[in-house]
Amino acid sequence: MMEEDLAALRALKEAVSEGPTPDATERQHARGKLTAHERISLLLDKDSFQEIEPLRRHRATGFGLEKKRYPGDGVITGWGTVHGRTVFVYAHDFRVFGGALGEAHAAKIHKLMDLAAASGAPLVSLNDGAGARIQEGVTALAGYGGIFSRNTRNSGVIPQLSVMLGPCAGGAAYSPALTDFVFMVRETAQMFITGPDVVEAVTGESVTMNGLGGADVHASVSGVAQFAYDDEETCLEEVRYLLSLLPANNRELPPVEPTADPADRRNDALLDLVPADPNQAYDMRAVIEEVVDSGDYFEVHTAWATNIVCALARLDGHVVGIVANQPSSKAGVLDIHASEKAARFVSTCDSFNIPLVSLVDVPGFLPGVDQEHGGIIRHGAKLLYAYCNATVPRVSLVVRKAYGGAYIVMDSRSIGTDVALAWPSNEIAVMGAEGAANVIFRREINTAEDPEAERLRKIEEYRSELMHPYYAAERGLVDDVIDPRDTRRTLIRALDMLRTKHADLPSRKHGNVPA
């Protein structure tokens, strides 16, 4: 009898992995998509997956559901390892009800999310579903509510990664939006609250699914997705890489990797990478690449708000989060999107014990009616709040210029950075010398016999008196002015010193983050 029971169990599980009909997998592949099991196999280490509740079925009847009670109910849940570390994963199976969520489907996800939180391990969702299962009515919607509440409760506790591999419409899109990182695959993945048909009916605008909510739209326009890739294999490999940079939970430090890159390696190339002229553009990514271990870094939001760079990298084997102004895009100014992007990244790093390194070369906040009316004050305050609230080790380095309120916001000494450094090329001031001279010495310039000569003389006077490289250091606002060639060594030494940093926040329920 036992042999017969085992044979029946094997047959049932094979049916689950193959899909509800013989050609279901073929149809999935014809759409250019992998099956849920194939995706899990790519994400996790070989033979490490342990599935839970593979035999669960929905209990709803009516509207044809009683004839389609497939084991697993359209979602695969379980755990495995990535680089030997435990990771929980659920994957919608589009072959069953188009991956639509019902009561049993949601209950499986709820259980997995609770297990991930209890175990203190990352959660990865592989999303490929058609939203709520209409045939199950409000119980399907309640299932989403349970997911959203768990996303929120687990926020900042365990890393939550959403991988978009198919459609995600309506309320379902809010779960990825609540997680830490969103990955999308071009052409096959879309996210939107209302689809193209509804948009056209209401607004008269005609748009395709990808034009409305495709990977490139969310990676470069809306900022919803941090990463976009051409195929599922590359996407899932990058998910594995990101997990290697993150701790299992907020009580642990990120994993340390041995490196062959010497901690005291000199950065001679930096002398030529950054122009002395404060108005000349350059690529800050080249500076990051020169400083970090083996030149390897993982940029977040590469295509959105390109005037600021956010990246994870390693210094002497330890993970750091880098926030850097990008002079090659909008001169590196802070604007609404850049402030939001950096604020979210700083907050994420702080949640998961990742030290912060800020590379500063900022001319200020972007002026303009659209910025003011769009709320640059409150959006800029988000970045200010994130830095002020962060308790992880923080090191800032003024590479070139740092003007006005943007200097303060970019983790200056006055808002709590632990170690403030600068290169000899630094210009830290309320504004640039030209603008300052025109304001302070307006009367003298206008009444001079040669206004232009007087203007140039006053600009140089202001620069030499208040913007020389050691002005901020003389007043304790910069701890040291360093040789650019010592940048890597100095950053590593500062972070080593701060490794045991302990900082307590005030007793409170939570802060009121600027909207």
Coordinates of C-alpha atoms in Angstrom, one line a residue:
M1 CA 0.0 0.0 0.0
M2 CA 2.8 2.4 0.8
E3 CA 4.4 1.9 -2.7
E4 CA 1.0 2.7 -4.3
D5 CA 0.6 5.8 -2.1
L6 CA 4.1 7.0 -3.0
A7 CA 3.5 6.4 -6.7
A8 CA 0.3 8.4 -6.5
L9 CA 2.1 11.3 -4.7
R10 CA 4.8 11.3 -7.4
A11 CA 2.3 11.4 -10.2
L12 CA 0.4 14.3 -8.5
K13 CA 3.6 16.4 -8.0
E14 CA 4.7 15.8 -11.6
A15 CA 1.3 17.0 -12.7
V16 CA 1.8 20.2 -10.6
S17 CA 5.2 20.9 -12.2
E18 CA 3.9 20.2 -15.7
G19 CA 0.9 22.5 -15.5
P20 CA -2.8 22.0 -15.8
T21 CA -2.8 20.8 -19.5
P22 CA -0.1 19.2 -21.6
D23 CA 0.5 22.3 -23.7
A24 CA 0.4 24.9 -20.9
T25 CA 4.2 25.0 -20.7
E26 CA 4.5 25.4 -24.5
R27 CA 2.1 28.4 -24.4
Q28 CA 4.2 29.9 -21.6
H29 CA 7.4 29.5 -23.6
A30 CA 5.7 30.8 -26.7
R31 CA 5.1 34.1 -24.8
G32 CA 8.9 34.3 -24.3
K33 CA 8.5 33.4 -20.6
L34 CA 9.9 30.7 -18.4
T35 CA 7.7 28.6 -16.1
A36 CA 7.6 29.2 -12.4
H37 CA 9.6 26.1 -11.6
E38 CA 12.2 27.1 -14.2
R39 CA 12.5 30.6 -12.7
I40 CA 13.0 29.2 -9.2
S41 CA 15.7 26.9 -10.5
L42 CA 17.6 29.8 -12.0
L43 CA 17.2 31.9 -8.8
L44 CA 18.2 29.4 -6.2
D45 CA 21.3 27.2 -5.8
K46 CA 21.0 23.8 -7.5
D47 CA 18.7 21.3 -5.7
S48 CA 18.2 23.6 -2.7
F49 CA 14.5 24.4 -3.2
Q50 CA 12.0 23.0 -0.6
E51 CA 8.4 23.6 -1.6
I52 CA 5.6 24.0 0.9
E53 CA 1.9 23.4 0.3
P54 CA 2.3 22.1 -3.3
L55 CA -1.0 20.2 -2.9
R56 CA -3.2 23.0 -1.7
R57 CA -6.3 23.6 -3.7
H58 CA -8.9 26.4 -3.7
R59 CA -12.3 25.7 -2.2
A60 CA -14.3 28.1 -4.2
T61 CA -17.2 26.7 -6.4
G62 CA -19.2 28.1 -9.1
F63 CA -18.3 30.0 -12.3
G64 CA -16.4 26.9 -13.5
L65 CA -13.9 26.8 -10.6
E66 CA -15.2 23.5 -9.4
K67 CA -13.8 21.9 -12.6
K68 CA -10.3 23.5 -12.2
R69 CA -9.0 22.6 -8.8
Y70 CA -5.4 22.4 -9.6
P71 CA -2.9 21.5 -6.9
G72 CA -0.8 24.5 -5.8
D73 CA -3.6 26.9 -6.8
G74 CA -1.4 28.9 -9.2
V75 CA 1.5 29.8 -6.9
I76 CA 4.7 28.0 -5.9
T77 CA 6.0 28.7 -2.4
G78 CA 9.1 27.6 -0.5
W79 CA 12.7 28.3 0.4
G80 CA 16.2 27.5 -0.8
T81 CA 19.6 29.0 -0.8
V82 CA 21.4 31.7 -2.8
H83 CA 25.2 31.5 -2.5
G84 CA 24.5 29.1 0.4
R85 CA 22.3 31.5 2.4
T86 CA 18.5 30.9 3.0
V87 CA 16.1 32.8 0.8
F88 CA 12.3 32.5 0.7
V89 CA 10.6 32.7 -2.7
Y90 CA 7.1 32.6 -4.2
A91 CA 6.4 32.4 -7.9
H92 CA 3.1 32.9 -9.7
D93 CA 2.3 30.1 -12.1
F94 CA 0.7 31.8 -15.1
R95 CA -0.4 28.4 -16.4
V96 CA -3.0 28.2 -13.7
F97 CA -5.8 30.8 -13.9
G98 CA -3.2 33.2 -15.5
G99 CA -1.5 33.4 -12.1
A100 CA -4.5 35.2 -10.6
L101 CA -4.7 35.4 -6.9
G102 CA -7.5 33.6 -4.9
E103 CA -8.1 32.7 -1.3
A104 CA -5.9 29.6 -1.2
H105 CA -3.3 31.2 -3.4
A106 CA -3.0 34.2 -1.0
A107 CA -3.0 32.0 2.1
K108 CA 0.1 30.2 0.7
I109 CA 1.9 33.6 0.2
H110 CA 0.9 34.8 3.7
K111 CA 2.3 31.7 5.3
L112 CA 5.6 32.1 3.4
M113 CA 5.9 35.7 4.3
D114 CA 5.4 34.9 7.9
L115 CA 8.0 32.1 7.7
A116 CA 10.5 34.5 6.1
A117 CA 10.0 37.1 8.9
A118 CA 10.2 34.5 11.6
S119 CA 13.4 33.0 10.1
G120 CA 15.0 36.4 9.4
A121 CA 15.7 35.7 5.7
P122 CA 15.1 37.6 2.5
L123 CA 11.9 37.2 0.5
V124 CA 11.8 37.2 -3.3
S125 CA 8.6 37.3 -5.3
L126 CA 8.5 36.2 -8.9
N127 CA 5.5 38.0 -10.2
D128 CA 3.6 36.9 -13.3
G129 CA -0.1 37.2 -12.5
A130 CA -3.4 38.6 -13.8
G131 CA -4.4 40.2 -10.6
A132 CA -7.3 39.2 -8.4
R133 CA -9.3 36.1 -9.3
I134 CA -12.6 37.6 -10.3
Q135 CA -14.5 34.3 -9.7
E136 CA -13.7 34.4 -6.0
G137 CA -14.9 38.0 -5.4
V138 CA -13.9 40.0 -2.4
T139 CA -12.0 37.1 -0.8
A140 CA -9.3 37.6 -3.5
L141 CA -9.1 41.3 -2.6
A142 CA -8.7 40.5 1.1
G143 CA -5.8 38.2 0.1
Y144 CA -4.0 41.2 -1.4
G145 CA -4.6 43.1 1.8
G146 CA -2.8 40.4 3.8
I147 CA 0.1 40.6 1.5
F148 CA 0.3 44.4 1.7
S149 CA 0.2 44.4 5.5
R150 CA 3.0 41.9 5.7
N151 CA 5.1 43.8 3.1
T152 CA 4.8 46.8 5.4
R153 CA 5.4 44.9 8.6
N154 CA 8.5 43.3 7.2
S155 CA 9.8 46.6 5.7
G156 CA 13.3 47.3 7.1
V157 CA 13.3 43.9 8.8
I158 CA 14.1 41.5 6.0
P159 CA 15.1 42.4 2.4
Q160 CA 12.1 42.1 0.1
L161 CA 12.8 41.9 -3.7
S162 CA 10.1 41.9 -6.4
V163 CA 10.9 40.4 -9.8
M164 CA 8.4 41.4 -12.5
L165 CA 8.2 38.7 -15.2
G166 CA 4.7 39.2 -16.6
P167 CA 1.7 41.4 -16.1
C168 CA 0.9 43.1 -12.7
A169 CA -2.2 45.2 -12.8
G170 CA -4.5 47.0 -10.4
G171 CA -4.1 46.7 -6.7
A172 CA -1.5 43.9 -7.2
A173 CA 1.1 46.5 -8.2
Y174 CA 1.2 47.9 -4.7
S175 CA 3.0 44.9 -3.3
P176 CA 6.1 45.4 -5.5
A177 CA 5.9 49.2 -4.7
L178 CA 6.1 48.3 -0.9
T179 CA 9.3 46.2 -1.3
D180 CA 12.9 47.3 -1.3
F181 CA 13.9 46.6 -4.9
V182 CA 11.9 46.0 -8.1
F183 CA 13.4 44.1 -11.1
M184 CA 11.6 44.0 -14.5
V185 CA 12.1 42.2 -17.8
R186 CA 11.6 44.1 -21.0
E187 CA 8.7 43.3 -23.3
T188 CA 7.1 40.6 -21.0
A189 CA 6.6 42.6 -17.8
Q190 CA 4.2 45.4 -17.2
M191 CA 2.9 47.2 -14.1
F192 CA 0.0 49.7 -14.0
I193 CA -3.0 50.5 -11.9
T194 CA -5.4 50.9 -14.9
G195 CA -4.7 49.3 -18.2
P196 CA -4.5 50.8 -21.7
D197 CA -8.2 50.2 -22.5
V198 CA -9.4 52.0 -19.4
V199 CA -6.9 54.9 -19.9
E200 CA -8.2 55.3 -23.5
A201 CA -11.8 55.2 -22.4
V202 CA -11.4 57.8 -19.6
T203 CA -8.7 60.1 -21.1
G204 CA -8.8 59.4 -24.8
E205 CA -5.1 58.6 -24.8
S206 CA -4.0 55.6 -26.8
V207 CA -1.1 53.7 -25.4
T208 CA 0.4 50.1 -25.5
M209 CA 0.9 48.0 -22.4
N210 CA 4.7 48.5 -22.6
G211 CA 4.2 52.2 -23.3
L212 CA 2.0 52.6 -20.2
G213 CA 3.9 50.4 -17.7
G214 CA 6.8 48.5 -19.3
A215 CA 10.2 47.9 -17.8
D216 CA 11.9 51.0 -19.4
V217 CA 9.0 53.2 -18.4
H218 CA 9.3 52.3 -14.8
A219 CA 13.1 52.2 -14.8
S220 CA 13.6 55.6 -16.4
V221 CA 10.4 57.7 -16.1
S222 CA 8.3 56.7 -13.1
G223 CA 11.2 55.4 -10.9
V224 CA 9.0 52.4 -9.7
A225 CA 11.6 49.8 -10.9
Q226 CA 15.3 50.0 -10.0
F227 CA 16.4 47.5 -12.6
A228 CA 15.4 46.5 -16.1
Y229 CA 16.9 43.6 -18.2
D230 CA 16.4 42.1 -21.6
D231 CA 15.8 38.5 -20.5
E232 CA 14.8 36.5 -17.4
E233 CA 18.1 34.6 -17.1
T234 CA 20.1 37.9 -16.8
C235 CA 17.5 39.4 -14.5
L236 CA 17.5 36.4 -12.1
E237 CA 21.3 36.3 -12.1
E238 CA 21.4 40.0 -11.0
V239 CA 18.9 39.2 -8.3
R240 CA 21.3 36.6 -7.0
Y241 CA 24.1 39.2 -7.1
L242 CA 22.1 41.8 -5.2
L243 CA 21.3 39.2 -2.5
S244 CA 25.0 38.6 -2.1
L245 CA 25.4 42.3 -1.0
L246 CA 22.5 42.3 1.5
P247 CA 22.3 40.9 5.0
A248 CA 19.7 38.3 5.8
N249 CA 17.9 40.7 8.1
N250 CA 18.2 44.0 10.0
R251 CA 20.0 42.3 12.9
E252 CA 23.0 41.2 10.8
L253 CA 25.7 42.9 8.9
P254 CA 26.1 42.4 5.1
P255 CA 28.4 39.5 4.1
V256 CA 32.1 40.2 3.9
E257 CA 34.0 38.9 0.9
P258 CA 37.8 38.5 0.8
T259 CA 39.4 40.8 -1.8
A260 CA 42.7 40.8 -3.6
D261 CA 42.5 44.6 -4.0
P262 CA 44.9 46.1 -1.4
A263 CA 43.3 48.4 1.2
D264 CA 46.1 50.9 0.8
R265 CA 46.1 51.0 -3.0
R266 CA 46.9 54.5 -4.3
N267 CA 44.4 56.2 -6.6
D268 CA 46.8 58.0 -8.9
A269 CA 44.2 58.0 -11.7
L270 CA 42.0 60.4 -9.7
L271 CA 44.3 63.3 -10.3
D272 CA 43.3 63.2 -14.0
L273 CA 39.7 62.0 -13.7
V274 CA 38.3 65.2 -12.0
P275 CA 38.9 68.5 -13.8
A276 CA 40.0 71.4 -11.7
D277 CA 37.5 73.7 -13.4
P278 CA 34.3 73.5 -11.3
N279 CA 32.1 74.0 -14.3
Q280 CA 33.6 71.2 -16.4
A281 CA 31.7 67.9 -16.5
Y282 CA 33.1 64.4 -15.8
D283 CA 31.6 61.0 -15.0
M284 CA 31.5 60.3 -11.3
R285 CA 31.1 56.6 -12.0
A286 CA 34.8 56.7 -13.0
V287 CA 35.7 58.0 -9.6
I288 CA 33.6 55.2 -7.9
E289 CA 35.2 52.5 -10.1
E290 CA 38.7 53.7 -9.2
V291 CA 38.1 53.6 -5.5
V292 CA 36.0 50.5 -4.8
D293 CA 37.2 46.9 -4.7
S294 CA 38.3 45.7 -8.1
G295 CA 36.3 48.5 -9.7
D296 CA 33.1 46.5 -9.1
Y297 CA 29.8 48.3 -8.1
F298 CA 26.1 47.6 -8.5
E299 CA 24.2 50.7 -9.5
V300 CA 20.6 51.2 -8.4
H301 CA 18.2 53.2 -10.7
T302 CA 20.8 53.6 -13.4
A303 CA 18.3 55.2 -15.9
W304 CA 16.2 57.4 -13.5
A305 CA 17.3 60.7 -12.0
T306 CA 20.7 60.3 -13.6
N307 CA 22.1 63.5 -11.9
I308 CA 22.8 61.4 -8.8
V309 CA 24.4 57.9 -8.6
C310 CA 23.4 55.4 -6.0
A311 CA 25.3 52.1 -5.9
L312 CA 26.3 49.2 -3.7
A313 CA 30.0 48.3 -3.7
R314 CA 32.7 46.9 -1.4
L315 CA 35.6 48.6 0.3
D316 CA 38.1 46.1 1.6
G317 CA 35.5 43.4 1.3
H318 CA 32.8 45.2 3.3
V319 CA 29.6 46.4 1.6
V320 CA 29.0 50.1 1.4
G321 CA 26.3 52.3 -0.1
I322 CA 27.5 55.1 -2.3
V323 CA 25.6 58.3 -3.0
A324 CA 27.3 60.6 -5.5
N325 CA 26.4 63.7 -7.4
Q326 CA 26.8 63.2 -11.2
P327 CA 28.4 66.2 -12.9
S328 CA 27.8 64.7 -16.3
S329 CA 24.1 64.9 -15.9
K330 CA 22.5 68.3 -15.1
A331 CA 25.8 69.4 -13.6
G332 CA 25.0 67.1 -10.6
V333 CA 22.2 69.4 -9.2
L334 CA 19.7 68.0 -6.8
D335 CA 16.1 68.1 -8.1
I336 CA 12.9 66.4 -7.2
H337 CA 13.7 63.0 -8.6
A338 CA 17.3 62.9 -7.5
S339 CA 16.2 63.8 -4.0
E340 CA 13.6 61.0 -3.9
K341 CA 16.0 58.5 -5.4
A342 CA 18.8 59.2 -3.0
A343 CA 16.5 59.4 0.0
R344 CA 15.1 55.9 -0.7
F345 CA 18.6 54.5 -1.1
V346 CA 19.9 56.1 2.1
S347 CA 16.9 54.7 4.0
T348 CA 17.4 51.2 2.6
C349 CA 21.1 51.2 3.4
D350 CA 20.3 52.4 7.0
S351 CA 17.7 49.7 7.4
F352 CA 20.1 46.9 6.6
N353 CA 23.3 48.1 8.3
I354 CA 25.1 49.2 5.2
P355 CA 27.5 52.1 5.8
L356 CA 27.1 55.2 3.6
V357 CA 29.8 57.0 1.6
S358 CA 28.7 60.3 0.0
L359 CA 30.8 61.7 -2.8
V360 CA 29.8 65.4 -3.1
D361 CA 30.1 67.7 -6.2
V362 CA 26.9 69.7 -6.1
P363 CA 26.1 73.2 -7.4
G364 CA 22.9 73.4 -5.5
F365 CA 19.2 72.6 -6.0
L366 CA 17.7 72.9 -9.5
P367 CA 15.9 76.3 -9.8
G368 CA 12.7 76.7 -11.7
V369 CA 8.9 77.2 -11.4
D370 CA 8.3 73.5 -12.2
Q371 CA 10.6 72.4 -9.4
E372 CA 9.1 74.8 -6.8
H373 CA 5.5 74.0 -7.8
G374 CA 6.4 70.3 -7.9
G375 CA 7.4 70.4 -4.3
I376 CA 11.2 70.5 -4.3
I377 CA 11.1 71.7 -0.7
R378 CA 9.3 68.6 0.6
H379 CA 11.1 66.2 -1.8
G380 CA 14.5 67.7 -0.8
A381 CA 13.5 67.3 2.8
K382 CA 13.1 63.6 2.2
L383 CA 16.8 63.3 1.5
L384 CA 17.7 65.5 4.4
Y385 CA 15.4 63.4 6.7
A386 CA 16.9 60.1 5.5
Y387 CA 20.5 61.3 6.2
C388 CA 19.6 62.8 9.6
N389 CA 17.8 59.6 10.6
A390 CA 20.5 57.2 9.5
T391 CA 22.5 55.6 12.3
V392 CA 24.9 53.6 10.2
P393 CA 28.5 54.7 9.7
R394 CA 28.6 57.8 7.4
V395 CA 31.5 59.3 5.6
S396 CA 31.3 62.2 3.2
L397 CA 33.9 63.5 0.8
V398 CA 33.7 66.8 -1.0
V399 CA 35.3 66.1 -4.4
R400 CA 34.9 69.6 -5.9
K401 CA 32.1 72.0 -5.2
A402 CA 29.4 72.0 -2.6
Y403 CA 27.1 75.0 -2.6
G404 CA 24.2 76.2 -0.5
G405 CA 21.5 74.0 1.0
A406 CA 22.6 71.1 -1.3
Y407 CA 25.9 71.0 0.6
I408 CA 24.1 70.7 3.9
V409 CA 21.7 68.0 2.5
M410 CA 24.5 65.8 1.0
D411 CA 25.5 64.5 4.5
S412 CA 27.5 67.4 5.7
R413 CA 29.0 67.6 9.2
S414 CA 26.2 69.8 10.4
I415 CA 23.6 67.0 9.9
G416 CA 25.6 64.3 11.4
T417 CA 28.1 62.6 9.1
D418 CA 30.7 60.9 11.2
V419 CA 33.8 61.7 9.1
A420 CA 33.8 64.7 6.7
L421 CA 36.6 64.8 4.2
A422 CA 37.5 67.0 1.2
W423 CA 40.0 67.1 -1.7
P424 CA 42.2 70.2 -2.1
S425 CA 39.9 71.1 -5.1
N426 CA 36.9 71.6 -2.8
E427 CA 34.8 74.8 -2.9
I428 CA 32.3 74.8 0.0
A429 CA 30.2 78.0 0.2
V430 CA 26.7 79.4 0.3
M431 CA 27.0 79.9 -3.5
G432 CA 29.5 80.2 -6.3
A433 CA 32.0 83.0 -6.2
E434 CA 30.5 84.9 -9.1
G435 CA 27.0 84.8 -7.7
A436 CA 28.2 85.8 -4.2
A437 CA 30.3 88.7 -5.4
N438 CA 27.4 90.0 -7.5
V439 CA 25.2 90.1 -4.4
I440 CA 27.6 91.3 -1.8
F441 CA 29.5 93.9 -3.9
R442 CA 26.7 95.0 -6.2
R443 CA 27.1 98.7 -5.2
E444 CA 30.9 98.8 -5.5
I445 CA 30.7 97.0 -8.9
N446 CA 28.0 99.3 -10.3
T447 CA 29.8 102.5 -9.2
A448 CA 33.3 101.5 -10.2
E449 CA 35.0 103.2 -13.2
D450 CA 35.5 99.8 -14.7
P451 CA 32.6 97.6 -13.5
E452 CA 33.8 94.4 -15.2
A453 CA 37.3 94.7 -13.8
E454 CA 35.9 95.5 -10.3
R455 CA 33.5 92.5 -10.6
L456 CA 36.4 90.1 -11.4
R457 CA 38.4 91.6 -8.6
K458 CA 35.6 91.0 -6.1
I459 CA 35.0 87.5 -7.3
E460 CA 38.6 86.7 -6.7
E461 CA 38.5 88.4 -3.3
Y462 CA 35.5 86.3 -2.2
R463 CA 37.0 83.1 -3.5
S464 CA 40.3 83.7 -1.7
E465 CA 38.7 84.7 1.6
L466 CA 35.7 82.4 1.9
M467 CA 36.2 79.5 -0.6
H468 CA 39.8 78.5 -0.3
P469 CA 40.3 74.7 0.2
Y470 CA 41.0 75.0 3.9
Y471 CA 38.3 77.4 5.0
A472 CA 35.8 74.7 6.1
A473 CA 38.6 72.6 7.7
E474 CA 39.8 75.6 9.7
R475 CA 36.3 75.8 11.2
G476 CA 36.0 72.1 12.0
L477 CA 33.4 71.4 9.3
V478 CA 35.8 69.2 7.4
D479 CA 38.0 66.7 9.4
D480 CA 40.8 66.6 6.8
V481 CA 41.7 67.8 3.4
I482 CA 43.3 64.7 1.7
D483 CA 45.4 63.9 -1.3
P484 CA 43.0 62.4 -3.9
R485 CA 45.4 59.6 -4.3
D486 CA 44.7 58.5 -0.7
T487 CA 41.0 58.4 -1.2
R488 CA 40.5 54.6 -1.0
R489 CA 42.9 54.2 1.9
T490 CA 41.3 57.0 3.9
L491 CA 37.7 55.8 3.3
I492 CA 38.6 52.3 4.4
R493 CA 40.4 53.5 7.5
A494 CA 37.4 55.7 8.5
L495 CA 34.9 52.9 7.9
D496 CA 37.1 50.4 9.9
M497 CA 37.1 52.9 12.8
L498 CA 33.3 53.2 12.6
R499 CA 32.6 49.5 12.4
T500 CA 31.5 49.4 16.1
K501 CA 29.5 52.6 15.9
H502 CA 26.4 52.6 18.1
A503 CA 23.7 55.3 17.9
D504 CA 20.3 55.4 19.5
L505 CA 17.3 57.2 18.0
P506 CA 14.8 59.0 20.3
S507 CA 12.1 56.9 21.8
R508 CA 9.1 57.2 19.5
K509 CA 6.7 55.2 17.5
H510 CA 8.1 56.4 14.2
G511 CA 9.2 59.6 12.5
N512 CA 6.9 61.6 10.3
V513 CA 8.7 61.4 6.9
P514 CA 8.1 64.3 4.6
A515 CA 5.4 63.3 2.1

